[in-house]
Amino acid sequence: VNYTSGSPSTNRASFGPSIGYMKGVEAGPYIMGTYFLTSTYSSYKGTGYEIDLGYKVPTGKVVLGIQMSYKRFMYTESGGSSITPAYEQEYFDPYFVVIIAL
């Protein structure tokens, strides 16, 4: 995940494994979860997670869908020092999705 906000811009960079369920290329719902082992936002460092729920419709080799994502980040360090309480952010984001079926 990379997020840019405001002026001047502030970037978020997050990294972690994902797992989910999507049944082939036929129409239907899907779910995916991601745990961010590390996330940085400006001088903040921490962890987070994301849950994606969507519905897809095939149109040949390309599958189109809509998705709602919930993201939550907990930053426990800023500028190399621990912070208490943690700085937390959460978002609900809608997406249009394009999936290439191989």
Coordinates of C-alpha atoms in Angstrom, one line a residue, residues 31-79:
I31 CA -12.6 -11.8 0.4
M32 CA -8.9 -11.0 1.1
G33 CA -7.0 -10.1 4.3
T34 CA -3.6 -8.5 4.6
Y35 CA -1.4 -8.1 7.7
F36 CA 1.2 -5.4 7.3
L37 CA 4.3 -6.5 9.1
T38 CA 5.7 -3.0 8.7
S39 CA 4.2 0.3 7.8
T40 CA 5.8 3.7 7.6
Y41 CA 4.0 7.0 7.4
S42 CA 6.0 10.2 7.5
S43 CA 8.3 9.6 10.6
Y44 CA 5.9 7.0 12.1
K45 CA 6.6 3.2 12.1
G46 CA 4.2 0.4 13.1
T47 CA 1.9 -2.3 11.8
G48 CA -1.6 -2.7 10.4
Y49 CA -4.1 -4.8 8.6
E50 CA -6.5 -4.6 5.7
I51 CA -9.7 -6.5 4.9
D52 CA -11.1 -6.5 1.3
L53 CA -14.7 -7.6 0.4
G54 CA -15.7 -7.5 -3.2
Y55 CA -17.9 -8.8 -6.0
K56 CA -16.6 -9.7 -9.4
V57 CA -18.3 -10.2 -12.8
P58 CA -16.5 -11.9 -15.8
T59 CA -16.3 -10.2 -19.2
G60 CA -14.1 -12.7 -21.0
K61 CA -10.5 -12.8 -20.0
V62 CA -10.9 -9.7 -17.9
V63 CA -12.9 -9.7 -14.7
L64 CA -14.4 -6.5 -13.4
G65 CA -15.5 -5.9 -9.8
I66 CA -16.3 -3.5 -7.0
Q67 CA -14.5 -3.7 -3.6
M68 CA -14.7 -2.1 -0.2
S69 CA -11.5 -2.1 1.8
Y70 CA -11.1 -1.5 5.5
K71 CA -7.5 -0.5 6.6
R72 CA -6.3 0.1 10.1
F73 CA -2.7 1.2 11.1
M74 CA -1.1 1.4 14.5
Y75 CA 2.1 3.4 14.8
T76 CA 4.1 2.8 17.9
E77 CA 7.3 4.6 17.0
S78 CA 8.1 8.1 15.7
G79 CA 11.5 9.4 14.9

